[in-house]
mmCIF file of C-alpha atoms in Angstrom:
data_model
loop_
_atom_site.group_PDB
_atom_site.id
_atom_site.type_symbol
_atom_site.label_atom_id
_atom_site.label_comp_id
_atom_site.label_asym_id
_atom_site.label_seq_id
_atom_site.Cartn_x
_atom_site.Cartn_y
_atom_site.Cartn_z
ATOM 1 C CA UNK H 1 -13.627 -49.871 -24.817
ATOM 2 C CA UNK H 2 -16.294 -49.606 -22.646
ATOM 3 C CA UNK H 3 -15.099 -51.642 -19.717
ATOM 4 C CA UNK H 4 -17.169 -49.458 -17.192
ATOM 5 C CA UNK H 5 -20.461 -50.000 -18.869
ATOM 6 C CA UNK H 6 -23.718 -49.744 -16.492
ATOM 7 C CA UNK H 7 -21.145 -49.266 -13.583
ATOM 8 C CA UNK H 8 -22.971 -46.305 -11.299
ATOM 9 C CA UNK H 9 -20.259 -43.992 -10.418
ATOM 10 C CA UNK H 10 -20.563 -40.649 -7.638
ATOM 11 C CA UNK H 11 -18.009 -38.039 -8.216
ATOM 12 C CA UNK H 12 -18.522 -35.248 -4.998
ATOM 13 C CA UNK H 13 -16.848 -31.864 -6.119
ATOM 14 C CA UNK H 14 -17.151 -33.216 -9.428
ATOM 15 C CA UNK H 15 -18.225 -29.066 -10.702
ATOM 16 C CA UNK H 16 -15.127 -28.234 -12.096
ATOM 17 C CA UNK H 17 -11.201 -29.419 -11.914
ATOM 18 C CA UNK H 18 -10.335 -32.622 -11.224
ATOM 19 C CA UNK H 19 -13.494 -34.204 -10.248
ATOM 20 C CA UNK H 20 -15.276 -32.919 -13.901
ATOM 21 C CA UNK H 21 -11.983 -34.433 -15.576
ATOM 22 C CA UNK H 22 -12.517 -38.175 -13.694
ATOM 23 C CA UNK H 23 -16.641 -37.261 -14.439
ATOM 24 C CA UNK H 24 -15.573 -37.273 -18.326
ATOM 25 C CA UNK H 25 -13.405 -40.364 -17.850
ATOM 26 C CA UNK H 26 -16.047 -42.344 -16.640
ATOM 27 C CA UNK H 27 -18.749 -41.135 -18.800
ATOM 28 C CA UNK H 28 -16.065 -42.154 -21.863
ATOM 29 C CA UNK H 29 -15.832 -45.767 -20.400
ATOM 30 C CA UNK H 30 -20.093 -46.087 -20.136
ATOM 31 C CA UNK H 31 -20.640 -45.237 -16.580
ATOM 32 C CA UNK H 32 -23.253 -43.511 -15.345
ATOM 33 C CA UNK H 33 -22.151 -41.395 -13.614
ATOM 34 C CA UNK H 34 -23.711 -38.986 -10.521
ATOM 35 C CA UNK H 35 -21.750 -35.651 -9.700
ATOM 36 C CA UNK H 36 -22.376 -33.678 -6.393
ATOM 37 C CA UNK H 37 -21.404 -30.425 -5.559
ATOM 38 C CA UNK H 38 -22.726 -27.280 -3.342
ATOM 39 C CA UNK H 39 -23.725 -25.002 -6.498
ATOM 40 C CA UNK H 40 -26.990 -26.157 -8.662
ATOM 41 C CA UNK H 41 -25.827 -23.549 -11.728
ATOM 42 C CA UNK H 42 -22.141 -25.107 -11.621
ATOM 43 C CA UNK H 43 -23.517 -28.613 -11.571
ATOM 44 C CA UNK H 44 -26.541 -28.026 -14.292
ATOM 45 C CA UNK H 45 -23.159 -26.185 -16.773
ATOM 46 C CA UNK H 46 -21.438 -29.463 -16.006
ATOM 47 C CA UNK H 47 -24.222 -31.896 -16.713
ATOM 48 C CA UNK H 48 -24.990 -29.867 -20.073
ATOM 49 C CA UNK H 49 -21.636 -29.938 -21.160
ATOM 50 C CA UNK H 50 -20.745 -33.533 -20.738
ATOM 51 C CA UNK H 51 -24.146 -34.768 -22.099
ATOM 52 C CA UNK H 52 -22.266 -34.960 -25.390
ATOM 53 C CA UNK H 53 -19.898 -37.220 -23.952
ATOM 54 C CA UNK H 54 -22.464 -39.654 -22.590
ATOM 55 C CA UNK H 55 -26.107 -38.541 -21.763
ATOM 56 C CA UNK H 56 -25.778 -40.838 -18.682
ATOM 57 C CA UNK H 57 -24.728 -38.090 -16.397
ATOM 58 C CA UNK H 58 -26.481 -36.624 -13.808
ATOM 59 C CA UNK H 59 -25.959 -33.870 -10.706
ATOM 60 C CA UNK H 60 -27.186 -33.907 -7.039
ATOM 61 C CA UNK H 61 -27.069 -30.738 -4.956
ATOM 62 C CA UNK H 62 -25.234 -31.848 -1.467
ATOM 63 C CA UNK H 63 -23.689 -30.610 1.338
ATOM 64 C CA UNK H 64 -21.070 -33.704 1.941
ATOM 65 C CA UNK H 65 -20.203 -32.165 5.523
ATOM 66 C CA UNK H 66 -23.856 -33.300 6.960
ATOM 67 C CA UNK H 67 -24.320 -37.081 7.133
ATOM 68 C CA UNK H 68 -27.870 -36.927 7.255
ATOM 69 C CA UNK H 69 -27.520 -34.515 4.037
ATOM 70 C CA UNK H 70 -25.601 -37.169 2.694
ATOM 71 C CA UNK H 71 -27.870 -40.103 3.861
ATOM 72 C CA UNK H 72 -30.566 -38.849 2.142
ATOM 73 C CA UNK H 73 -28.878 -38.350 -1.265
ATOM 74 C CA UNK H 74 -27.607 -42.077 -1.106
ATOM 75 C CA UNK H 75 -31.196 -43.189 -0.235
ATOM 76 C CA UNK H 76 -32.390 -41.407 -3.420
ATOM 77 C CA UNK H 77 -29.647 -42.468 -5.504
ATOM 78 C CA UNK H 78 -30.043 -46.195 -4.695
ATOM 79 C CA UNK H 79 -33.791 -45.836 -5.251
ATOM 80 C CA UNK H 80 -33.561 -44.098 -8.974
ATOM 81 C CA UNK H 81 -30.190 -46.332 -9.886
ATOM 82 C CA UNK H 82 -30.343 -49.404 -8.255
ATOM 83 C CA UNK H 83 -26.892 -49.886 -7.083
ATOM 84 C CA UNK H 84 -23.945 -47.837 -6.401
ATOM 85 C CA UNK H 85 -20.251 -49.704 -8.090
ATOM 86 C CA UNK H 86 -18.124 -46.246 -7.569
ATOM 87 C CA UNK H 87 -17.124 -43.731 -5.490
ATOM 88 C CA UNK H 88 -15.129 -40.933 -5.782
ATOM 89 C CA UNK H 89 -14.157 -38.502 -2.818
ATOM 90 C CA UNK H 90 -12.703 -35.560 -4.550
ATOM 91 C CA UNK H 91 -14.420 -32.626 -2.875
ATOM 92 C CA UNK H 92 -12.249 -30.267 -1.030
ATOM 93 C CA UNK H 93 -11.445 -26.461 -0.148
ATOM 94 C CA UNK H 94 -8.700 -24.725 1.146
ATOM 95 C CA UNK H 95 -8.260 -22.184 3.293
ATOM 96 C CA UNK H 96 -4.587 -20.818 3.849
ATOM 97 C CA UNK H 97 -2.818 -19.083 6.812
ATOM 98 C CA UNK H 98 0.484 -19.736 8.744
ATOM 99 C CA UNK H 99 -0.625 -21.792 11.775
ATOM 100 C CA UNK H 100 -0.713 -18.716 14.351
ATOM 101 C CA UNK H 101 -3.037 -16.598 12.176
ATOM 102 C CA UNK H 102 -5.344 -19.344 11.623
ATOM 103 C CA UNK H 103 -8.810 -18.847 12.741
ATOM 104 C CA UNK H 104 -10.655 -22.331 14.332
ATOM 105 C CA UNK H 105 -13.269 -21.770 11.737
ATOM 106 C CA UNK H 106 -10.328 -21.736 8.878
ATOM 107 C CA UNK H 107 -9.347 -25.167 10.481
ATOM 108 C CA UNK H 108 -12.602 -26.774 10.922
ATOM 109 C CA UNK H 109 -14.104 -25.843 7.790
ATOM 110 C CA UNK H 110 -11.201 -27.418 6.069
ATOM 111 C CA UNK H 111 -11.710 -30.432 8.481
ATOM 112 C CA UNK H 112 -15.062 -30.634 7.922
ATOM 113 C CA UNK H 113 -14.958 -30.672 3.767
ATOM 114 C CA UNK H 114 -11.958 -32.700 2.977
ATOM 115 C CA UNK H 115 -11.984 -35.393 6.071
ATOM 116 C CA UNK H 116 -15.148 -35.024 6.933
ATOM 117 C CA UNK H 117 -16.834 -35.202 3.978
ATOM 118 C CA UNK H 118 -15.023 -38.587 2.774
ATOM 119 C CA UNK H 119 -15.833 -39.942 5.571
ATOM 120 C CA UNK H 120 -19.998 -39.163 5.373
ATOM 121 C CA UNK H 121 -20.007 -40.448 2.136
ATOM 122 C CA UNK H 122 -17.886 -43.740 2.855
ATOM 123 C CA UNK H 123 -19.620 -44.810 5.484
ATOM 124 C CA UNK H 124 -22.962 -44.303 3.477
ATOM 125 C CA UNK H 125 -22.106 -45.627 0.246
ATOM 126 C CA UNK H 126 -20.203 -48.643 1.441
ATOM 127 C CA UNK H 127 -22.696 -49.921 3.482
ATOM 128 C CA UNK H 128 -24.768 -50.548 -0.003
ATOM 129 C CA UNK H 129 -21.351 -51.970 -1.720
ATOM 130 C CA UNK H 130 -21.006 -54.465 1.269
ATOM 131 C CA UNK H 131 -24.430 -55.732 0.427
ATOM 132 C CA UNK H 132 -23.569 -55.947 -3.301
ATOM 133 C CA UNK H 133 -20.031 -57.563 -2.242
ATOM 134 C CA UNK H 134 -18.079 -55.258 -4.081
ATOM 135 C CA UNK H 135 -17.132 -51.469 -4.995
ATOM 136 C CA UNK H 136 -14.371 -49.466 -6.211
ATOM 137 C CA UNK H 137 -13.766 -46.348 -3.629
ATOM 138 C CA UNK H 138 -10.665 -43.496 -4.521
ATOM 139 C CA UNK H 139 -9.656 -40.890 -1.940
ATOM 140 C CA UNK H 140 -8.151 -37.562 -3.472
ATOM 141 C CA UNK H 141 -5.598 -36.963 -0.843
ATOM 142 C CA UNK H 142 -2.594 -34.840 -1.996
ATOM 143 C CA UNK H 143 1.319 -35.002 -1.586
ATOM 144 C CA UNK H 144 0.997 -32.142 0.949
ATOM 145 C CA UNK H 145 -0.426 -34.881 3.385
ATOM 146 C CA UNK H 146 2.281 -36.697 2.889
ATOM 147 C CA UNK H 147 5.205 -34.340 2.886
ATOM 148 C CA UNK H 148 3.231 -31.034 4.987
ATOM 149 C CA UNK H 149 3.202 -27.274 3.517
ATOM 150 C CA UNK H 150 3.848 -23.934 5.653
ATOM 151 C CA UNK H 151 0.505 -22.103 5.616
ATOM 152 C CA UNK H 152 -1.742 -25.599 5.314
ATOM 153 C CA UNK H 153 -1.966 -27.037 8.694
ATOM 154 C CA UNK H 154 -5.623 -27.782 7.506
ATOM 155 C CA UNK H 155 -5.193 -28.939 4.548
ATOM 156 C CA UNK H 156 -2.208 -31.488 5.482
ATOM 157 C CA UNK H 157 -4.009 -32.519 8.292
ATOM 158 C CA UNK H 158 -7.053 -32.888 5.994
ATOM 159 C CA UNK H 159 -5.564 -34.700 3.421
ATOM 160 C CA UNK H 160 -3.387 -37.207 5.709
ATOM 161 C CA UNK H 161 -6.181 -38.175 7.499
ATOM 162 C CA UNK H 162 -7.744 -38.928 3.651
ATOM 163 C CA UNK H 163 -4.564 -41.867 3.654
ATOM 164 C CA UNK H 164 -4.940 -43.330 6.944
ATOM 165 C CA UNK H 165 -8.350 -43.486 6.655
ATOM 166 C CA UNK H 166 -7.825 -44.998 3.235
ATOM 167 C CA UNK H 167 -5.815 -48.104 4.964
ATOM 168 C CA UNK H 168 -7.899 -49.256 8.018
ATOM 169 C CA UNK H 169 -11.260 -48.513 5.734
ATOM 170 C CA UNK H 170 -9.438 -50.776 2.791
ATOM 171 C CA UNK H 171 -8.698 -53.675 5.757
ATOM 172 C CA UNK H 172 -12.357 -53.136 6.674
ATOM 173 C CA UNK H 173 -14.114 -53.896 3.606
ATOM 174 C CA UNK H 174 -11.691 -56.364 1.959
ATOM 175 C CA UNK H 175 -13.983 -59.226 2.819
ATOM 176 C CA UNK H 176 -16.815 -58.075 0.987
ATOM 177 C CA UNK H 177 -15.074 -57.222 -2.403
ATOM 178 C CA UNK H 178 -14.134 -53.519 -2.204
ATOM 179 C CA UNK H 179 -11.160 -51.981 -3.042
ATOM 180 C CA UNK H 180 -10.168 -48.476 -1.175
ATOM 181 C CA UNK H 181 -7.402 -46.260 -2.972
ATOM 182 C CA UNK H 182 -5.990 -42.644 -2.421
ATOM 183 C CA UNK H 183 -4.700 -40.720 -4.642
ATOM 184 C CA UNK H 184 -2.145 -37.809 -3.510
ATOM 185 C CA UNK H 185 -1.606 -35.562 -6.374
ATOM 186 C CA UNK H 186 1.430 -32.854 -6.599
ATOM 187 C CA UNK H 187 1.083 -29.899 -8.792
ATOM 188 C CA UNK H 188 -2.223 -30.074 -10.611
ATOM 189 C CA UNK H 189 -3.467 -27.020 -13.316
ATOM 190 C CA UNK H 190 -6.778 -25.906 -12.001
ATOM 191 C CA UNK H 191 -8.901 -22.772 -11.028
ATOM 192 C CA UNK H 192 -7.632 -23.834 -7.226
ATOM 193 C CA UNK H 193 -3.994 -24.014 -8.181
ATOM 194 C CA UNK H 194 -4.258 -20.797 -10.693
ATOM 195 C CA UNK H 195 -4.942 -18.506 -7.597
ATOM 196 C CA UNK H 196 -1.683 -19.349 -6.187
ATOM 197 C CA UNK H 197 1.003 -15.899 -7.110
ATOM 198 C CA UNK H 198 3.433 -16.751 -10.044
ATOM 199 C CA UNK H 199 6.167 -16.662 -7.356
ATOM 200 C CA UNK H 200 4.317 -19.638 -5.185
ATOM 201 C CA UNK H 201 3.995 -21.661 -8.852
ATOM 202 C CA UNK H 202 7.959 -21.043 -9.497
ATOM 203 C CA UNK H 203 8.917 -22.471 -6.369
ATOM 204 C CA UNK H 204 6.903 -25.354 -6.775
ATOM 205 C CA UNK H 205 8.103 -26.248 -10.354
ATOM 206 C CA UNK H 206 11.282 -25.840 -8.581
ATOM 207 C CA UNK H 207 10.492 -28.924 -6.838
ATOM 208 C CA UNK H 208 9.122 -31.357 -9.067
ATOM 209 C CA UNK H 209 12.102 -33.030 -11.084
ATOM 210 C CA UNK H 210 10.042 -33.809 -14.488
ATOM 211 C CA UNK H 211 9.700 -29.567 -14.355
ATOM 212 C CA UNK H 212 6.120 -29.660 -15.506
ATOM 213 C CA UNK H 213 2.990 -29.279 -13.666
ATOM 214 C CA UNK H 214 0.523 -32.055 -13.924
ATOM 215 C CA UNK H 215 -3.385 -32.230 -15.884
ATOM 216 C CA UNK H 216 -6.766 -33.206 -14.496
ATOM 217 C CA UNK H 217 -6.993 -35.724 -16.946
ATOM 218 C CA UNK H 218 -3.729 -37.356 -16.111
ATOM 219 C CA UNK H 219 -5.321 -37.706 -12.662
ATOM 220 C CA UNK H 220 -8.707 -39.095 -13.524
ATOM 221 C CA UNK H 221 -6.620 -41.554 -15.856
ATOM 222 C CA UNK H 222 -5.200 -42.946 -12.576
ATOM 223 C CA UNK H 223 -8.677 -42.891 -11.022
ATOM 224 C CA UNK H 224 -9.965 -44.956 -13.971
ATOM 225 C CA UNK H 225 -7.762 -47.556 -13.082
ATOM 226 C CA UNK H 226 -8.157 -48.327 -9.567
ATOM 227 C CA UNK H 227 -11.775 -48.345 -10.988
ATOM 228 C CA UNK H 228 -11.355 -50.976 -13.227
ATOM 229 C CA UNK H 229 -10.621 -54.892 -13.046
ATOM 230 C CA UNK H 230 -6.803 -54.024 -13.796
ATOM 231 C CA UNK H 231 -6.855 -53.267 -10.265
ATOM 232 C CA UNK H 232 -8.066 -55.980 -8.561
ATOM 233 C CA UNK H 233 -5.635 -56.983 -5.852
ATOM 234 C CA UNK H 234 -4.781 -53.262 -5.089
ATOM 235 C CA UNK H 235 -5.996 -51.635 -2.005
ATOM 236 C CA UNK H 236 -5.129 -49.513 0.859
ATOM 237 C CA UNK H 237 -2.619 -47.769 -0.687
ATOM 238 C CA UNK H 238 -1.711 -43.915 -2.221
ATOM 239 C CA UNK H 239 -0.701 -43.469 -4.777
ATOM 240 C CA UNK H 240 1.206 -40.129 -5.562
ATOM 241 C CA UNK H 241 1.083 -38.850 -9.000
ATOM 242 C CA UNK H 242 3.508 -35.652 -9.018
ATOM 243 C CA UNK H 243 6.134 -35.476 -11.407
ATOM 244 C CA UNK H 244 8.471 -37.201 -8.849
ATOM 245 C CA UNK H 245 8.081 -34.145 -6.314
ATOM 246 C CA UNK H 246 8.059 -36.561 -3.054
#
């Protein structure tokens, strides 16, 4: 069913992991959809390889961290598309170290990706939704801003600023038709995760009480539907998809 056909979708860190898997999701439901990322080879492999999903996909080179950076690549966008329905703010890096070994450039590049970043691109892109009177915006938080990690003061911080900016952005553009979700996931299989030692991944399984880590696509199926009319009257909230870990 292609419920998301013509929609114009932006996935940032959409390269690899979770943001290629929501990429693919869309594409399946007839978006077109736009990925960004910092890396033109990563994003051209991408590009090629779902073209056999859908040949509406396409990839922008952009450094989410510089609002100018990212004003121009909305400008452009509008101009060749016409409108922008979607957004997805999945980019983010970590960069781990027990708070008193923590450089201020560990901290602030974190900062500067993850919180940031979602912010450039929100306020950008939602200015064109409020002038369409509606759009569809998910936030990949993650359960550590919720619940905190030893050896992420970034990243928590990061990612629970991700929620509460999720909630007074949501009361914000309610008026004009656009719903604002986060999504925190737990566990999730990809090349970030897989760097983490095999004792790190034990004590995390540990945790999570359906003893299973979770999928990319399992994700991006939640992102499809707070991008879709099933989700209508949903917004400001985040939504933790983790195997029951918090």
């Amino acid at each position: 069913m292609k419920n998301l056909l013509e929609k114009v979708a932006i996935v940032t860190g959409a390269a690899r992991g979770i943001g290629k898997s929501i990429a693919q999701a869309l594409l399946e439901l007839g978006a077109q959809v736009i990925i960004i990322d910092l890396n033109q080879e990563e994003i051209d492999k991408t590009v090629e390889e779902l073209t056999k999903v859908n040949e509406n996909i396409f990839g922008y080179v952009c450094d989410i961290t510089s609002i100018k950076t990212v004003g121009k690549m909305v400008k452009s966008i509008s101009k060749d598309f016409g409108s922008i329905d979607i957004l997805i703010n999945n980019a983010g890096i970590t960069s781990d170290k027990l708070l008193i070994r923590m450089k201020q450039s560990d901290w602030q590049k974190v900062i500067d990706v993850n919180l940031t970043g979602t912010y450039n691109c929100t306020q950008k892109i939602s200015r064109i939704m409020m002038k369409q009177r509606s759009g569809k915006i998910v936030n990949i938080s993650s359960i550590i801003g919720i619940m905190g990690n030893a050896g992420q003061a970034n990243y928590a911080a990061s990612k629970g600023g991700i929620i509460a900016f999720t909630k007074s952005v949501a009361k914000e553009l309610a008026p004009r038709g656009i719903n604002v979700n986060a999504i925190a996931p737990g566990f999730i299989k990809t090349k970030m995760t897989d760097k983490l030692s095999d004792g790190v991944k034990e004590e995390y399984l540990a945790q999570i009480p359906m003893k299973k880590f979770g999928t990319p696509s399992e994700v991006a199926d939640l992102a499809i539907f707070l991008c879709s009319k099933n989700s209508e009257y949903i917004t400001g909230q985040t939504i933790a998809i983790d195997g029951g870990m918090v």
